[in-house]
């Protein structure tokens, strides 16, 4: 039997077993943070769009 064929599987097994498990509460906390960040980005986009519109209107007067 050639043991070289088993090396990738052994590496993957060691990698999976060395990882720490993630708690369900920790996953939910990460999801909540990402949703809050998304709202912030949308708010920032609207503010930038409004400022762009105001600057465009002011520059057209000249």
Tab-separated table of N, CA and C in Angstrom:
chain	number	residue	atom	x	y	z
A	1	UNK	N	0.851	-1.185	0.000
A	1	UNK	CA	0.000	0.000	0.000
A	1	UNK	C	0.893	1.243	0.000
A	2	UNK	N	0.546	2.200	-0.840
A	2	UNK	CA	1.323	3.431	-0.955
A	2	UNK	C	0.761	4.467	0.015
A	3	UNK	N	1.580	4.874	0.989
A	3	UNK	CA	1.115	5.817	2.007
A	3	UNK	C	1.096	7.258	1.512
A	4	UNK	N	1.745	7.542	0.394
A	4	UNK	CA	1.734	8.904	-0.142
A	4	UNK	C	0.331	9.334	-0.544
A	5	UNK	N	-0.532	8.396	-0.892
A	5	UNK	CA	-1.904	8.732	-1.270
A	5	UNK	C	-2.724	9.198	-0.078
A	6	UNK	N	-2.287	8.857	1.127
A	6	UNK	CA	-3.042	9.219	2.325
A	6	UNK	C	-2.595	10.543	2.939
A	7	UNK	N	-1.516	11.129	2.454
A	7	UNK	CA	-0.991	12.364	3.051
A	7	UNK	C	-1.982	13.531	2.982
A	8	UNK	N	-2.636	13.816	1.853
A	8	UNK	CA	-3.609	14.926	1.841
A	8	UNK	C	-4.769	14.704	2.814
A	9	UNK	N	-5.250	13.478	2.895
A	9	UNK	CA	-6.345	13.198	3.821
A	9	UNK	C	-5.893	13.369	5.267
A	10	UNK	N	-4.653	12.960	5.567
A	10	UNK	CA	-4.126	13.105	6.928
A	10	UNK	C	-3.956	14.577	7.282
A	11	UNK	N	-3.467	15.389	6.348
A	11	UNK	CA	-3.329	16.835	6.598
A	11	UNK	C	-4.694	17.471	6.874
A	12	UNK	N	-5.687	17.100	6.073
A	12	UNK	CA	-7.023	17.658	6.274
A	12	UNK	C	-7.597	17.216	7.614
A	13	UNK	N	-7.393	15.977	7.992
A	13	UNK	CA	-7.879	15.475	9.275
A	13	UNK	C	-7.241	16.243	10.430
A	14	UNK	N	-5.936	16.473	10.355
A	14	UNK	CA	-5.263	17.231	11.417
A	14	UNK	C	-5.758	18.670	11.457
A	15	UNK	N	-5.995	19.276	10.299
A	15	UNK	CA	-6.473	20.649	10.260
A	15	UNK	C	-7.862	20.777	10.875
A	16	UNK	N	-8.761	19.885	10.505
A	16	UNK	CA	-10.131	19.937	11.020
A	16	UNK	C	-10.144	19.719	12.532
A	17	UNK	N	-9.344	18.810	13.021
A	17	UNK	CA	-9.328	18.533	14.453
A	17	UNK	C	-8.595	19.588	15.258
A	18	UNK	N	-7.778	20.410	14.625
A	18	UNK	CA	-7.067	21.455	15.362
A	18	UNK	C	-7.885	22.735	15.472
A	19	UNK	N	-8.947	22.855	14.689
A	19	UNK	CA	-9.782	24.059	14.738
A	19	UNK	C	-10.615	24.079	16.016
A	20	UNK	N	-10.807	25.273	16.541
A	20	UNK	CA	-11.658	25.417	17.711
A	20	UNK	C	-13.103	25.529	17.266
A	21	UNK	N	-13.980	24.976	18.045
A	21	UNK	CA	-15.396	25.049	17.684
A	21	UNK	C	-15.941	26.440	17.997
A	22	UNK	N	-16.901	26.875	17.202
A	22	UNK	CA	-17.493	28.198	17.354
A	22	UNK	C	-18.874	28.021	17.979
A	23	UNK	N	-19.123	28.783	19.018
A	23	UNK	CA	-20.397	28.714	19.731
A	23	UNK	C	-21.502	29.359	18.891
A	24	UNK	N	-22.722	28.878	19.025
A	24	UNK	CA	-23.853	29.418	18.261
A	24	UNK	C	-24.104	30.883	18.606
A	25	UNK	N	-23.936	31.247	19.860
A	25	UNK	CA	-24.141	32.641	20.272
A	25	UNK	C	-23.112	33.554	19.609
A	26	UNK	N	-21.905	33.059	19.440
A	26	UNK	CA	-20.867	33.851	18.798
A	26	UNK	C	-21.182	34.077	17.316
A	27	UNK	N	-21.737	33.078	16.667
A	27	UNK	CA	-22.140	33.221	15.263
A	27	UNK	C	-23.254	34.249	15.131
A	28	UNK	N	-24.234	34.201	16.029
A	28	UNK	CA	-25.331	35.167	15.987
A	28	UNK	C	-24.835	36.586	16.238
A	29	UNK	N	-23.866	36.735	17.120
A	29	UNK	CA	-23.298	38.054	17.395
A	29	UNK	C	-22.615	38.612	16.149
A	30	UNK	N	-21.898	37.777	15.429
A	30	UNK	CA	-21.246	38.222	14.200
A	30	UNK	C	-22.270	38.632	13.142
A	31	UNK	N	-23.379	37.917	13.053
A	31	UNK	CA	-24.427	38.262	12.086
A	31	UNK	C	-25.053	39.600	12.440
A	32	UNK	N	-25.298	39.834	13.724
A	32	UNK	CA	-25.885	41.108	14.144
A	32	UNK	C	-24.952	42.270	13.827
A	33	UNK	N	-23.667	42.081	14.039
A	33	UNK	CA	-22.705	43.142	13.743
A	33	UNK	C	-22.682	43.460	12.257
A	34	UNK	N	-22.751	42.442	11.417
A	34	UNK	CA	-22.705	42.693	9.978
A	34	UNK	C	-23.962	43.406	9.496
A	35	UNK	N	-25.113	43.102	10.087
A	35	UNK	CA	-26.345	43.798	9.705
A	35	UNK	C	-26.285	45.259	10.122
A	36	UNK	N	-25.728	45.543	11.290
A	36	UNK	CA	-25.582	46.922	11.739
A	36	UNK	C	-24.632	47.695	10.841
A	37	UNK	N	-23.588	47.054	10.381
A	37	UNK	CA	-22.636	47.706	9.487
A	37	UNK	C	-23.280	47.999	8.147
A	38	UNK	N	-24.164	47.126	7.679
A	38	UNK	CA	-24.834	47.328	6.406
A	38	UNK	C	-25.727	48.565	6.477
A	39	UNK	N	-26.443	48.746	7.568
A	39	UNK	CA	-27.297	49.924	7.722
A	39	UNK	C	-26.442	51.175	7.713
A	40	UNK	N	-25.302	51.136	8.347
A	40	UNK	CA	-24.407	52.280	8.385
A	40	UNK	C	-23.910	52.623	6.985
A	41	UNK	N	-23.592	51.610	6.177
A	41	UNK	CA	-23.121	51.864	4.820
A	41	UNK	C	-24.220	52.455	3.963
A	42	UNK	N	-25.448	52.004	4.138
A	42	UNK	CA	-26.570	52.555	3.374
A	42	UNK	C	-26.782	54.013	3.756
A	43	UNK	N	-26.706	54.314	5.042
A	43	UNK	CA	-26.856	55.690	5.518
A	43	UNK	C	-25.759	56.564	4.919
A	44	UNK	N	-24.529	56.081	4.906
A	44	UNK	CA	-23.411	56.827	4.356
A	44	UNK	C	-23.608	57.060	2.854
A	45	UNK	N	-24.155	56.084	2.149
A	45	UNK	CA	-24.406	56.229	0.714
A	45	UNK	C	-25.422	57.338	0.444
A	46	UNK	N	-26.507	57.359	1.225
A	46	UNK	CA	-27.529	58.389	1.018
A	46	UNK	C	-26.997	59.784	1.334
A	47	UNK	N	-26.219	59.915	2.373
A	47	UNK	CA	-25.642	61.218	2.704
A	47	UNK	C	-24.720	61.680	1.581
A	48	UNK	N	-23.907	60.771	1.062
A	48	UNK	CA	-23.007	61.131	-0.038
A	48	UNK	C	-23.786	61.526	-1.283
A	49	UNK	N	-24.869	60.829	-1.574
A	49	UNK	CA	-25.682	61.150	-2.741
A	49	UNK	C	-26.330	62.521	-2.604
A	50	UNK	N	-26.819	62.826	-1.427
A	50	UNK	CA	-27.442	64.137	-1.205
A	50	UNK	C	-26.409	65.255	-1.340
A	51	UNK	N	-25.230	65.055	-0.752
A	51	UNK	CA	-24.184	66.066	-0.876
A	51	UNK	C	-23.754	66.244	-2.327
A	52	UNK	N	-23.663	65.161	-3.066
A	52	UNK	CA	-23.324	65.245	-4.487
A	52	UNK	C	-24.374	66.052	-5.242
A	53	UNK	N	-25.646	65.815	-4.952
A	53	UNK	CA	-26.728	66.544	-5.621
A	53	UNK	C	-26.665	68.039	-5.285
A	54	UNK	N	-26.419	68.367	-4.033
A	54	UNK	CA	-26.352	69.766	-3.620
A	54	UNK	C	-25.173	70.463	-4.296
A	55	UNK	N	-24.026	69.811	-4.316
A	55	UNK	CA	-22.841	70.423	-4.945
A	55	UNK	C	-23.075	70.567	-6.441
A	56	UNK	N	-23.709	69.609	-7.069
A	56	UNK	CA	-23.987	69.684	-8.505
A	56	UNK	C	-24.917	70.847	-8.803
A	57	UNK	N	-25.949	71.037	-7.995
A	57	UNK	CA	-26.907	72.127	-8.206
A	57	UNK	C	-26.217	73.476	-7.990
A	58	UNK	N	-25.391	73.583	-6.987
A	58	UNK	CA	-24.696	74.847	-6.707
A	58	UNK	C	-23.708	75.195	-7.812
A	59	UNK	N	-23.044	74.222	-8.368
A	59	UNK	CA	-22.052	74.491	-9.424
A	59	UNK	C	-22.712	74.805	-10.758
A	60	UNK	N	-23.952	74.431	-10.959
A	60	UNK	CA	-24.649	74.724	-12.207
A	60	UNK	C	-25.127	76.175	-12.277
A	61	UNK	N	-25.151	76.878	-11.133
A	61	UNK	CA	-25.669	78.243	-11.109
A	61	UNK	C	-24.722	79.231	-11.779
A	62	UNK	N	-23.462	78.925	-11.912
A	62	UNK	CA	-22.457	79.854	-12.428
A	62	UNK	C	-22.467	79.908	-13.900
